[in-house]
Coordinates of C-alpha atoms (C1' of nucleotides) in Angstrom, one line a residue:
Chain A
M25 CA 29.7 87.2 -117.6
L26 CA 29.0 85.3 -120.8
T27 CA 28.0 88.1 -123.4
L28 CA 26.6 86.9 -126.7
S29 CA 25.6 89.1 -129.8
H30 CA 22.5 88.2 -132.2
T31 CA 21.5 89.9 -135.0
V32 CA 17.4 89.9 -134.8
A33 CA 15.7 91.4 -138.1
G34 CA 18.8 93.7 -138.9
D35 CA 19.7 94.6 -135.4
E36 CA 22.6 93.9 -133.3
C37 CA 21.4 92.4 -130.2
R38 CA 22.9 91.7 -126.8
I39 CA 22.5 88.3 -124.5
F40 CA 23.9 88.7 -121.3
F41 CA 24.6 85.3 -118.8
P42 CA 25.6 86.7 -115.1
E43 CA 27.7 83.9 -113.5
R44 CA 28.4 85.5 -110.1
R45 CA 26.5 88.6 -108.4
T46 CA 28.4 90.9 -109.3
D47 CA 27.4 90.5 -112.8
L48 CA 23.6 91.6 -111.8
A49 CA 24.6 95.3 -111.7
G50 CA 24.1 95.3 -115.4
F51 CA 20.5 93.6 -114.8
E52 CA 19.6 96.2 -112.2
S53 CA 20.5 99.3 -114.4
F54 CA 18.8 97.1 -117.0
L55 CA 15.5 97.4 -114.9
G56 CA 16.1 100.7 -114.1
E57 CA 15.8 102.1 -117.6
G58 CA 12.0 102.5 -118.0
D59 CA 10.7 99.9 -120.2
K60 CA 6.9 99.9 -119.6
L61 CA 6.7 96.2 -120.5
L62 CA 9.4 93.4 -120.7
G63 CA 9.6 90.1 -122.6
L64 CA 9.6 87.0 -119.8
D65 CA 10.3 83.7 -120.6
T66 CA 11.5 80.3 -118.7
E67 CA 13.6 77.3 -119.5
T68 CA 12.9 74.3 -117.5
T69 CA 13.4 70.4 -117.5
G70 CA 10.6 69.8 -119.7
L71 CA 6.9 70.4 -119.7
D72 CA 5.5 68.6 -116.5
I73 CA 5.7 71.2 -114.6
Y74 CA 4.7 69.5 -111.3
S75 CA 6.3 65.8 -111.6
P76 CA 8.9 65.1 -109.2
G77 CA 12.5 66.3 -109.7
Y78 CA 11.1 68.9 -112.2
R79 CA 13.7 72.0 -112.0
L80 CA 13.1 75.6 -113.4
R81 CA 16.9 76.2 -114.7
L82 CA 16.7 79.7 -116.4
V83 CA 14.3 82.7 -116.4
Q84 CA 14.6 85.7 -119.1
I85 CA 13.8 89.1 -118.9
G86 CA 14.7 91.1 -122.0
N87 CA 13.5 93.9 -124.0
A88 CA 13.6 94.0 -128.3
R89 CA 17.5 94.4 -128.2
E90 CA 18.6 92.9 -124.7
A91 CA 18.0 89.6 -123.2
W92 CA 19.1 88.9 -119.4
V93 CA 19.3 84.9 -118.9
L94 CA 19.4 84.5 -115.4
Q95 CA 20.1 81.1 -113.7
A96 CA 17.0 80.2 -111.5
D97 CA 19.2 78.7 -108.9
L98 CA 21.9 81.3 -108.4
F99 CA 19.8 84.2 -109.0
R100 CA 16.5 83.9 -106.9
D101 CA 16.2 86.7 -105.3
A102 CA 16.7 89.0 -107.8
I103 CA 14.5 87.3 -110.1
I104 CA 11.5 87.3 -107.9
R105 CA 12.1 91.1 -106.9
A106 CA 12.2 91.9 -110.9
L107 CA 8.9 90.1 -110.9
R108 CA 7.5 91.6 -108.4
Q109 CA 8.4 95.1 -109.9
P110 CA 5.0 97.1 -110.7
R111 CA 5.6 96.5 -114.6
S112 CA 3.8 94.4 -117.5
F113 CA 5.4 91.5 -118.7
G114 CA 4.7 90.0 -122.8
V115 CA 4.7 86.4 -122.4
H116 CA 4.2 83.6 -125.0
N117 CA 1.6 81.3 -123.5
A118 CA 1.9 82.4 -120.1
S119 CA -0.5 79.7 -118.5
F120 CA 2.7 77.6 -118.6
D121 CA 5.5 80.2 -117.2
L122 CA 2.9 81.4 -114.8
Q123 CA 2.5 78.2 -113.3
V124 CA 6.1 77.6 -113.1
I125 CA 6.8 80.5 -111.5
D126 CA 4.2 80.1 -108.8
R127 CA 5.5 76.4 -107.7
H128 CA 9.4 77.1 -108.2
L129 CA 9.6 80.8 -107.4
G130 CA 6.6 81.5 -105.2
V131 CA 5.4 84.1 -107.2
R132 CA 1.9 83.6 -107.4
I133 CA -0.4 83.3 -110.5
E134 CA -2.9 85.4 -108.7
E135 CA 0.4 88.4 -108.1
L136 CA 1.8 88.1 -111.6
A137 CA -1.4 87.3 -113.9
D138 CA -2.7 90.6 -114.3
R139 CA 0.4 92.2 -115.4
V140 CA 1.1 89.8 -118.0
L141 CA 0.4 90.0 -121.7
D142 CA 0.0 86.6 -123.6
T143 CA 1.3 86.7 -127.3
K144 CA -0.3 83.5 -127.8
I145 CA -4.0 84.9 -127.1
F146 CA -3.3 87.8 -129.6
A147 CA -2.1 85.3 -131.9
H148 CA -5.0 82.9 -131.9
L149 CA -7.3 86.3 -131.9
L150 CA -5.4 86.9 -135.1
D151 CA -5.6 83.9 -136.7
P152 CA -6.6 80.8 -134.6
R153 CA -5.4 78.3 -137.1
Q154 CA -2.3 76.1 -136.8
R155 CA 0.5 76.1 -139.6
H156 CA -1.1 72.8 -140.9
E157 CA -4.3 74.3 -141.5
G158 CA -2.7 77.2 -143.4
G159 CA -2.6 79.6 -140.3
A160 CA 0.4 81.8 -139.2
G161 CA 0.5 79.0 -136.3
L162 CA 0.6 79.6 -132.6
R163 CA 3.9 78.7 -131.5
L164 CA 6.6 81.5 -131.0
K165 CA 9.0 80.5 -133.6
E166 CA 6.3 80.3 -136.4
L167 CA 5.1 83.6 -135.3
S168 CA 8.3 85.5 -135.0
E169 CA 9.2 83.6 -138.7
I170 CA 6.4 86.0 -140.2
Y171 CA 6.2 88.7 -137.6
V172 CA 9.5 89.5 -136.4
D173 CA 12.8 87.5 -138.5
E174 CA 12.6 85.1 -141.0
A175 CA 15.2 83.5 -139.4
A176 CA 13.9 83.2 -135.9
P177 CA 13.2 79.2 -136.3
D178 CA 17.1 78.5 -137.1
T179 CA 18.0 78.4 -133.2
Q180 CA 15.8 76.1 -132.3
E181 CA 17.1 73.4 -135.0
G182 CA 20.6 74.2 -133.6
L183 CA 19.9 73.6 -130.1
T184 CA 18.5 70.3 -131.6
A185 CA 21.6 69.3 -132.8
V186 CA 23.4 70.4 -129.8
F187 CA 21.3 68.0 -127.8
R188 CA 22.3 65.3 -129.7
S189 CA 26.0 66.1 -130.0
L190 CA 25.8 65.6 -126.5
G191 CA 24.1 62.6 -126.4
F192 CA 20.4 63.5 -125.3
T193 CA 17.4 63.5 -127.6
K194 CA 15.1 66.5 -128.5
E195 CA 13.0 65.6 -125.6
T196 CA 16.0 64.7 -122.4
G197 CA 18.2 68.0 -123.8
W198 CA 16.1 70.6 -121.9
A199 CA 17.2 68.4 -118.5
G200 CA 20.4 68.0 -119.6
V201 CA 22.2 70.3 -121.5
P202 CA 24.7 72.2 -119.4
I203 CA 23.3 75.4 -118.2
D204 CA 26.4 77.3 -119.8
N205 CA 26.2 76.0 -122.9
E206 CA 26.5 78.8 -125.4
T207 CA 23.9 77.6 -127.7
Y208 CA 21.3 76.9 -124.7
V209 CA 22.0 80.5 -123.5
R210 CA 21.6 81.9 -127.0
Y211 CA 18.4 80.1 -127.7
A212 CA 17.1 81.5 -124.2
G213 CA 17.9 84.9 -124.6
L214 CA 16.7 85.3 -128.3
D215 CA 13.2 83.8 -127.2
V216 CA 12.8 86.4 -125.1
I217 CA 13.9 89.4 -127.6
L218 CA 11.5 87.2 -130.4
E219 CA 8.8 87.3 -127.8
T220 CA 9.2 91.4 -126.7
R221 CA 9.3 92.3 -130.7
L222 CA 6.5 89.6 -131.3
F223 CA 4.4 91.6 -128.6
Y224 CA 5.1 95.0 -130.1
E225 CA 4.0 93.9 -133.7
L226 CA 1.0 91.9 -132.8
A227 CA -0.6 94.3 -129.9
P228 CA -1.5 97.1 -132.5
L229 CA -3.2 94.5 -134.5
V230 CA -5.4 93.4 -132.0
K231 CA -5.8 97.0 -131.2
A232 CA -7.1 98.0 -134.7
L233 CA -9.2 94.9 -135.3
E234 CA -11.1 96.0 -132.1
L235 CA -10.4 92.7 -130.2
S236 CA -9.1 94.5 -127.2
D237 CA -12.1 93.6 -125.2
L238 CA -11.9 89.8 -126.2
S239 CA -8.4 89.8 -125.7
Q240 CA -8.7 91.1 -122.2
F241 CA -11.5 88.4 -121.2
E242 CA -9.4 85.8 -122.6
H243 CA -6.4 86.9 -120.6
H244 CA -8.6 86.6 -117.4
L245 CA -9.8 83.5 -118.4
Q246 CA -6.4 81.6 -118.8
S247 CA -5.3 83.1 -115.3
L248 CA -8.5 81.2 -113.9
L249 CA -7.8 77.9 -115.5
A250 CA -3.7 78.3 -114.7
I251 CA -5.5 78.4 -111.2
M252 CA -7.6 75.2 -111.7
Q253 CA -4.5 73.2 -113.3
R254 CA -2.1 74.1 -110.3
K255 CA -4.9 72.9 -108.0
G256 CA -5.3 69.7 -110.1
V257 CA -7.5 66.3 -109.3
R258 CA -6.7 63.6 -106.4
L259 CA -5.9 60.0 -107.9
D260 CA -7.0 56.9 -106.2
V261 CA -3.6 55.4 -106.4
D262 CA -4.4 52.3 -105.1
Y263 CA -7.4 51.3 -107.2
I264 CA -4.9 52.4 -110.6
D265 CA -2.7 49.7 -109.3
R266 CA -5.4 47.1 -109.3
L267 CA -6.9 48.3 -112.2
R268 CA -4.0 48.0 -114.5
S269 CA -3.2 44.6 -113.1
E270 CA -6.4 43.5 -114.3
L271 CA -6.3 44.9 -117.5
A272 CA -2.6 43.2 -118.0
V273 CA -4.2 40.2 -117.9
E274 CA -7.1 40.8 -119.7
A275 CA -4.8 42.0 -122.4
S276 CA -2.4 39.1 -122.3
D277 CA -5.2 36.5 -122.3
F278 CA -6.7 38.1 -125.4
A279 CA -3.8 38.6 -127.2
K280 CA -3.2 34.4 -127.0
V281 CA -6.2 34.2 -128.6
A282 CA -5.0 36.7 -131.2
A283 CA -1.8 34.8 -131.4
R284 CA -3.7 31.5 -131.8
Y285 CA -5.1 33.0 -135.4
G286 CA -1.5 34.4 -136.4
V287 CA -1.8 37.7 -134.8
S288 CA 1.3 38.3 -133.0
N289 CA 0.5 42.1 -132.6
V290 CA -3.3 43.1 -132.8
N291 CA -1.8 46.9 -133.1
S292 CA -0.5 46.2 -136.8
T293 CA -3.3 46.4 -139.3
T294 CA -1.7 44.8 -141.8
Q295 CA -1.5 41.1 -139.5
V296 CA -5.1 42.0 -138.5
S297 CA -6.7 42.0 -142.1
A298 CA -4.5 39.3 -143.3
A299 CA -5.8 36.9 -140.9
L300 CA -8.8 38.0 -141.3
V301 CA -8.9 37.7 -144.9
G302 CA -7.3 34.3 -144.3
M303 CA -10.3 33.0 -142.4
G304 CA -12.8 33.8 -144.9
E305 CA -13.9 37.2 -143.8
T306 CA -14.9 39.6 -146.4
L307 CA -13.3 43.1 -145.9
T308 CA -14.8 45.9 -148.0
E309 CA -13.4 49.0 -146.3
T310 CA -10.2 50.8 -147.3
T311 CA -8.1 53.6 -145.6
D312 CA -7.1 56.9 -147.1
S313 CA -3.9 55.2 -148.0
G314 CA -5.5 51.9 -149.6
A315 CA -5.0 49.4 -146.9
L316 CA -7.9 46.9 -145.8
K317 CA -10.0 49.0 -143.0
V318 CA -9.9 46.8 -139.8
D319 CA -11.2 49.6 -137.2
K320 CA -13.5 49.3 -134.7
A321 CA -16.4 49.8 -136.7
V322 CA -15.5 47.1 -138.9
L323 CA -14.5 44.5 -135.8
L324 CA -17.5 45.0 -134.1
P325 CA -20.0 43.7 -136.4
L326 CA -17.1 40.7 -137.2
A327 CA -17.6 39.7 -133.6
D328 CA -21.1 40.0 -133.7
L329 CA -21.5 42.9 -131.4
D330 CA -23.2 45.9 -131.5
R331 CA -21.4 49.6 -130.4
D332 CA -21.9 48.8 -126.6
W333 CA -20.2 46.0 -127.0
T334 CA -23.5 43.5 -126.3
R335 CA -24.2 40.3 -129.0
I336 CA -26.3 40.9 -131.9
E337 CA -26.9 37.5 -132.3
A338 CA -26.9 37.9 -136.1
R339 CA -23.9 35.2 -136.7
D340 CA -21.2 33.2 -135.4
P341 CA -18.7 35.8 -133.7
N342 CA -15.3 35.9 -135.4
P343 CA -13.3 34.8 -132.6
L344 CA -10.2 36.9 -133.7
A345 CA -11.8 40.0 -134.3
D346 CA -13.2 39.7 -130.9
A347 CA -9.7 39.0 -129.1
V348 CA -8.6 42.0 -131.1
L349 CA -10.9 44.3 -130.2
R350 CA -10.8 43.5 -126.4
T351 CA -6.9 43.4 -126.5
K352 CA -6.7 46.7 -127.7
R353 CA -9.1 48.3 -125.5
A354 CA -7.6 46.7 -122.3
M355 CA -4.0 48.0 -123.9
K356 CA -5.3 51.4 -124.7
W357 CA -7.0 51.9 -121.1
D358 CA -3.5 50.8 -119.6
E359 CA -1.3 52.9 -121.2
S360 CA -3.2 55.9 -122.3
Y361 CA -5.6 56.6 -119.3
A362 CA -4.2 54.6 -116.3
G363 CA -0.5 54.5 -117.2
A364 CA -0.6 57.9 -118.0
F365 CA -2.1 58.9 -114.7
L366 CA 0.5 57.6 -112.7
K367 CA 3.5 58.6 -115.0
L368 CA 2.3 62.1 -114.7
R369 CA 0.9 62.6 -111.0
D370 CA 2.9 64.8 -109.1
S371 CA 4.2 63.6 -105.2
D372 CA 0.6 64.2 -103.7
D373 CA -0.7 61.8 -106.1
R374 CA -2.4 64.8 -107.9
L375 CA -2.8 65.3 -111.7
H376 CA -2.3 68.7 -113.2
A377 CA -3.9 67.8 -116.4
S378 CA -2.4 71.0 -119.2
I379 CA -5.8 73.2 -119.9
G380 CA -5.6 74.8 -123.2
G381 CA -8.2 77.4 -122.9
L382 CA -8.1 79.0 -126.3
Q383 CA -7.0 75.8 -128.3
A384 CA -8.8 74.8 -131.1
R385 CA -9.7 77.0 -134.4
T386 CA -13.3 77.4 -132.9
A387 CA -11.6 78.4 -129.4
R388 CA -12.8 75.1 -127.6
M389 CA -10.4 74.1 -124.7
S390 CA -8.5 71.2 -124.5
I391 CA -6.7 69.1 -121.9
S392 CA -3.6 67.1 -122.5
R393 CA -1.2 65.1 -120.3
P394 CA -3.6 63.3 -119.8
P395 CA -6.3 64.1 -121.9
L396 CA -9.1 64.1 -119.3
Q397 CA -11.8 65.3 -121.7
Q398 CA -12.0 61.9 -123.5
L399 CA -11.8 59.5 -120.8
P400 CA -14.4 56.6 -121.7
S401 CA -17.9 57.3 -121.0
G402 CA -19.7 54.4 -121.7
D403 CA -17.6 52.5 -118.4
W404 CA -16.9 53.7 -115.2
K405 CA -13.6 51.9 -114.4
I406 CA -11.3 54.9 -115.8
R407 CA -13.5 57.8 -114.3
R408 CA -13.0 56.0 -111.0
A409 CA -9.5 56.7 -110.5
L410 CA -10.4 59.9 -110.1
I411 CA -11.5 61.3 -106.4
A412 CA -12.6 64.0 -104.5
D413 CA -10.4 65.5 -101.8
P414 CA -10.9 63.9 -98.4
G415 CA -14.2 65.0 -97.3
Q416 CA -15.5 66.2 -100.5
L417 CA -17.6 64.6 -103.2
I418 CA -17.4 65.2 -107.0
V419 CA -19.9 67.2 -108.7
A420 CA -20.8 68.1 -111.8
S421 CA -23.1 70.3 -114.1
D422 CA -23.5 69.8 -117.8
Y423 CA -25.2 72.0 -120.3
A424 CA -28.5 70.5 -121.8
Q425 CA -28.2 70.2 -125.8
V426 CA -26.4 73.2 -125.7
E427 CA -25.3 73.2 -129.4
M428 CA -28.9 73.0 -130.5
R429 CA -29.9 75.6 -128.4
V430 CA -27.1 77.8 -129.5
L431 CA -28.0 77.0 -133.3
A432 CA -31.8 77.9 -132.6
A433 CA -30.6 81.2 -130.5
L434 CA -28.4 82.2 -133.8
C435 CA -30.6 81.3 -136.6
Q436 CA -34.2 82.3 -134.7
D437 CA -36.2 79.6 -136.6
E438 CA -39.6 80.3 -135.5
T439 CA -40.2 76.6 -134.6
L440 CA -37.2 75.6 -133.4
V441 CA -37.4 78.5 -131.0
E442 CA -40.9 77.6 -130.1
A443 CA -40.2 74.1 -129.7
I444 CA -37.3 74.7 -127.4
L445 CA -39.5 77.3 -125.3
S446 CA -42.3 74.7 -124.9
G447 CA -39.8 72.2 -123.0
T448 CA -40.9 69.4 -124.9
D449 CA -38.5 66.7 -125.9
L450 CA -36.5 68.0 -129.1
H451 CA -35.9 65.0 -130.7
D452 CA -39.5 64.0 -130.0
F453 CA -40.7 67.3 -131.5
T454 CA -38.7 66.7 -134.5
A455 CA -39.6 63.1 -135.1
E456 CA -43.4 64.1 -135.0
R457 CA -43.0 66.9 -137.7
V458 CA -40.8 65.0 -139.9
F459 CA -42.5 61.6 -139.6
G460 CA -45.8 62.2 -138.2
P461 CA -47.2 61.6 -134.4
D462 CA -46.8 57.8 -134.9
F463 CA -43.5 58.0 -135.2
T464 CA -40.8 54.9 -134.4
K465 CA -38.0 54.7 -132.4
V466 CA -35.8 54.3 -135.3
Q467 CA -37.4 57.3 -136.7
R468 CA -36.8 59.3 -133.6
K469 CA -33.0 58.3 -134.1
V470 CA -33.1 59.8 -137.5
A471 CA -34.6 62.9 -136.4
K472 CA -32.0 63.4 -133.8
A473 CA -29.3 62.8 -136.1
I474 CA -30.4 65.1 -138.6
G475 CA -30.2 67.4 -135.9
F476 CA -26.5 66.4 -135.3
G477 CA -26.1 66.6 -138.9
K478 CA -27.1 70.3 -139.0
V479 CA -24.4 71.3 -136.4
Y480 CA -21.7 69.2 -137.4
G481 CA -22.4 69.9 -141.3
G482 CA -23.1 66.1 -142.0
G483 CA -25.3 65.2 -145.0
K484 CA -27.4 62.2 -146.0
T485 CA -24.7 59.7 -146.3
T486 CA -23.7 60.3 -142.7
V487 CA -27.2 60.2 -141.3
A488 CA -27.6 56.9 -143.0
R489 CA -24.5 55.5 -141.9
Q490 CA -25.3 56.2 -138.1
T491 CA -28.7 55.0 -138.3
G492 CA -28.5 51.9 -140.2
Q493 CA -30.8 53.3 -142.8
T494 CA -30.5 53.6 -146.4
E495 CA -29.9 56.9 -147.9
A496 CA -33.3 56.5 -150.4
A497 CA -35.2 56.9 -146.6
V498 CA -33.0 59.3 -145.1
A499 CA -33.0 61.7 -148.2
P500 CA -37.1 62.8 -147.8
A501 CA -36.8 63.2 -144.0
M502 CA -34.0 65.8 -144.1
A503 CA -36.4 67.5 -146.7
A504 CA -39.0 67.4 -144.0
Y505 CA -36.5 68.4 -141.5
D506 CA -35.6 71.4 -144.1
A507 CA -39.6 72.3 -144.6
T508 CA -40.2 72.1 -140.6
F509 CA -36.9 74.5 -139.8
P510 CA -36.4 76.6 -142.6
G511 CA -34.4 79.1 -140.4
I512 CA -31.4 76.9 -140.0
K513 CA -30.7 76.3 -143.5
R514 CA -31.5 80.1 -144.4
Y515 CA -29.1 80.7 -141.4
A516 CA -26.7 78.1 -142.9
Q517 CA -26.5 79.4 -146.8
R518 CA -26.3 83.0 -145.3
L519 CA -23.2 82.5 -143.1
Q520 CA -21.8 80.6 -146.4
R521 CA -22.6 83.2 -148.8
R522 CA -21.0 85.8 -147.2
A523 CA -18.0 83.7 -146.8
E524 CA -18.2 82.9 -150.6
Y525 CA -18.2 86.6 -151.8
G526 CA -16.5 87.7 -148.8
K527 CA -13.6 87.2 -146.3
K528 CA -13.4 83.5 -145.8
E529 CA -14.5 83.6 -142.1
V530 CA -17.4 83.9 -139.9
I531 CA -17.5 86.0 -137.2
T532 CA -19.2 85.0 -133.8
V533 CA -21.5 86.7 -131.4
S534 CA -18.1 87.5 -128.9
G535 CA -16.3 89.0 -131.8
R536 CA -14.0 86.3 -132.8
H537 CA -13.4 85.6 -136.2
L538 CA -13.3 82.1 -137.7
P539 CA -11.4 81.6 -140.7
L540 CA -12.8 78.7 -143.1
D541 CA -11.2 76.5 -145.5
R542 CA -12.4 77.5 -149.3
D543 CA -13.4 73.8 -149.9
R544 CA -15.0 73.7 -146.8
L545 CA -17.4 76.8 -146.9
Y546 CA -20.1 74.5 -144.8
A547 CA -18.2 74.2 -142.1
A548 CA -19.3 77.5 -141.2
T549 CA -22.6 76.5 -139.1
N550 CA -20.4 74.0 -137.2
Y551 CA -17.7 76.5 -136.2
V552 CA -20.2 79.3 -135.2
V553 CA -21.8 77.1 -133.1
Q554 CA -19.2 75.2 -131.5
S555 CA -17.7 78.4 -130.6
T556 CA -20.3 80.1 -129.3
A557 CA -21.1 77.0 -127.0
R558 CA -17.4 77.6 -125.6
D559 CA -17.7 81.2 -125.4
L560 CA -20.6 80.5 -123.0
L561 CA -18.7 77.8 -120.8
A562 CA -15.8 80.5 -120.7
Q563 CA -17.9 83.1 -119.4
A564 CA -19.5 80.6 -116.8
I565 CA -16.1 79.7 -115.5
V566 CA -15.4 83.4 -115.1
D567 CA -18.8 83.8 -113.2
L568 CA -18.2 81.0 -111.0
F569 CA -15.1 82.5 -110.0
D570 CA -16.6 85.8 -109.6
A571 CA -19.1 84.2 -107.5
G572 CA -16.5 82.9 -105.1
L573 CA -17.1 79.1 -106.7
G574 CA -13.4 78.9 -107.9
D575 CA -12.1 76.8 -105.6
H576 CA -14.1 74.2 -106.5
L577 CA -14.0 73.7 -110.0
L578 CA -11.6 71.0 -111.2
L579 CA -11.8 70.5 -115.2
P580 CA -14.0 72.3 -118.0
V581 CA -15.0 69.4 -120.3
H582 CA -16.6 71.3 -123.3
D583 CA -20.4 71.5 -122.0
E584 CA -19.9 70.6 -118.5
I585 CA -17.8 71.6 -115.4
I586 CA -16.1 69.0 -112.9
A587 CA -15.7 70.5 -109.2
Q588 CA -16.0 68.9 -105.8
A589 CA -17.4 70.3 -102.7
P590 CA -17.6 69.1 -98.9
E591 CA -20.0 66.5 -98.5
A592 CA -22.4 68.4 -96.3
E593 CA -22.8 71.1 -99.1
A594 CA -22.3 69.3 -101.9
E595 CA -25.8 69.7 -103.5
E596 CA -26.0 73.0 -102.4
V597 CA -22.6 74.1 -104.2
V598 CA -23.5 72.3 -107.6
Q599 CA -27.2 73.8 -107.4
E600 CA -25.4 77.0 -107.5
I601 CA -22.7 76.2 -109.9
G602 CA -25.7 75.0 -112.4
R603 CA -27.7 78.1 -111.6
I604 CA -24.7 80.6 -112.4
M605 CA -24.0 78.6 -115.7
G606 CA -27.1 79.2 -116.8
S607 CA -28.3 82.1 -119.0
T608 CA -30.7 83.3 -121.5
F609 CA -28.8 83.9 -125.0
Y610 CA -30.9 85.6 -127.4
G611 CA -34.1 84.8 -125.8
I612 CA -32.9 81.0 -125.7
P613 CA -32.3 79.3 -121.9
I614 CA -29.2 77.9 -122.0
L615 CA -29.4 75.3 -118.5
S616 CA -27.5 73.3 -116.9
D617 CA -28.0 70.1 -115.3
P618 CA -26.4 70.2 -111.6
E619 CA -25.5 66.4 -110.0
V620 CA -23.6 65.3 -107.4
Y621 CA -21.9 62.2 -108.4
G622 CA -19.9 60.6 -105.3
R623 CA -16.4 60.2 -103.9
S624 CA -15.2 59.7 -107.5
W625 CA -15.7 60.8 -111.1
G626 CA -16.9 57.0 -111.9
S627 CA -19.6 57.8 -109.3
G628 CA -21.6 59.9 -112.0
Y629 CA -20.8 56.8 -114.6
G630 CA -22.5 53.7 -112.5
V631 CA -19.4 52.7 -110.6
P632 CA -21.3 50.0 -108.0
A633 CA -20.9 51.9 -104.3
E634 CA -18.7 48.7 -102.9
L635 CA -16.3 49.7 -105.6
D636 CA -16.2 53.3 -105.4
A637 CA -13.7 55.3 -103.4
R638 CA -14.5 56.0 -99.7
Chain B
dA23 C1' 17.4 55.3 -131.8
dC24 C1' 15.2 58.8 -133.3
dG25 C1' 11.3 61.2 -135.3
dA26 C1' 7.6 62.0 -138.3
dC27 C1' 3.5 59.9 -140.2
dG28 C1' -0.5 56.9 -141.1
dC29 C1' -4.0 54.5 -138.4
dG30 C1' -6.9 54.0 -135.0
dC31 C1' -9.7 55.4 -130.8
dC32 C1' -11.1 58.4 -126.9
dA33 C1' -14.1 62.6 -125.8
dC34 C1' -17.8 66.4 -126.7
Chain C
dA18 C1' -25.7 68.5 -155.3
dA19 C1' -22.9 67.6 -151.4
dA20 C1' -19.9 68.0 -147.8
dC21 C1' -19.4 65.5 -139.9
dG22 C1' -16.8 69.4 -136.6
dT23 C1' -13.0 70.0 -132.8
dG24 C1' -9.0 67.8 -130.1
dG25 C1' -5.1 64.2 -127.6
dC26 C1' -2.1 60.5 -128.0
dG27 C1' -0.5 55.4 -128.3
dC28 C1' 1.2 52.2 -131.3
dG29 C1' 3.2 50.5 -135.8
dT30 C1' 6.3 51.5 -140.0
dC31 C1' 9.2 53.5 -142.4
dG32 C1' 13.2 56.7 -143.5
dT33 C1' 17.3 59.1 -141.4

DNA sequence: ACGACGCGCCAC
DNA sequence: AAACGTGGCGCGTCGT
């Protein structure tokens, strides 16, 4: 047995790496010592838990002074037995380890989740900011550096150096490093010691700040999201192959056009701006670093296209601008979406995108690998690639104007509340109050943009840019908006004043503390609205599982839930999903709009029937 | 060759 | 007085 010593926060700690069965006697007696909670961690070949060839390498179980680093292949039975003991485990980012353990050791998420406490959840509740935002960070090493031992990040760097010395990269080292490499074993053992110590530092803070109920809710939610991720979504691989060839042809055709104007690489902003200037175009906008800006907003007008890529007929289209836009779009769709789908699928052609259930500063969820929350929505082609299981249909229910409704509920502006309760179109209502009964289409657009501005914190410059109006025209409309809904402004000012004179934070109804940047206190309204909308969706997910509908759910997308149901009962299931998502929040109805899409996700985005999945 | 960072673009 | 929020990620560039 390999035995290592390591000093953590001044204490001598031991790391044990059993090499034969007889070495496990010490592990068994360690388990018998009666720790109520042990730290738990795993080391694997990478992040794509469900990809073919993925392996679980190590399982580490330990306490504040002792770590057992167990080889998953050799000691599978002993590990499973240890996990099934009636005992709690502290884990950092438990969703990942729960899924690894479920898939590769057969101990189900349902079996283990209730006994797991996640220090990443604790940390997020205490301070949701990442390091670069000025927070403590959310990674184990960052947190350990602050709460446990400032030398905690050192082994990470040491391990990267080892990977490199062995000819691996930061990425490939996890799969390639020999399992008995001393630095690797030390790193693995240390992780679980740090985790245990971090748990004992953070748990009392969560309790002292009265965040225990919220913590319990988030733990439950994370386990449900892990179950959704384990299930995954089915891909139409034949369709994706066809789509990719189309996109490749499109990209190369338009790249050839761009090349005729001297742009050999459309992703090079330097080349594109130089060529456009050479053609006599005038570029005025610049990036933060001072270069000429050639993003979509700049190129579309040059190509005589509006935001939906239809001709404006205002000028002769610049053929280079047009070619650059089209090449880039085809490349992005090919690489970021279609290509990523294929690369990340499992052996059954399913995608198990990673759902970060408690991610943003506002606790909003995110989905990565691949980013399924941000597939193009103006076109069905990408979403068409994701399909329901055989015999089932994709269904969805999205909240209607949830952020405006949350804002109304929180600020209780009388006029806004009344307008929502009356059931009239909110933007029509606003336009009428701001511009009079004969408001134009453009004026309605301005009214809508001002409403968004209230939620996002935007001012007249933004509203003017979005609507194509002058700031001079927008300013009086904003004043009229404030006069119509004085409660919104009062509420925003109240949040800001409190932050100005008190703690730089805003506290949500659910009791979540959201830190504010001192020079962006105006973001308070957006934070509390965005976070509250997220909490409503989170509660809906819990409610849907409680109602026995969890098996239908596929993905949360900020204000909607994507699900599937057998064809014959799809309508009934989605109606029930919609009903359960609904609620009344401080007197404001929060309603969702249930819809049966069809065989693919694209069915809800206008895919012609003959091109949809069968 | 790797990795950090800027730019750009996708979503809600 | 004015201030557009939250994410993920591919490519190019540049330093190591």
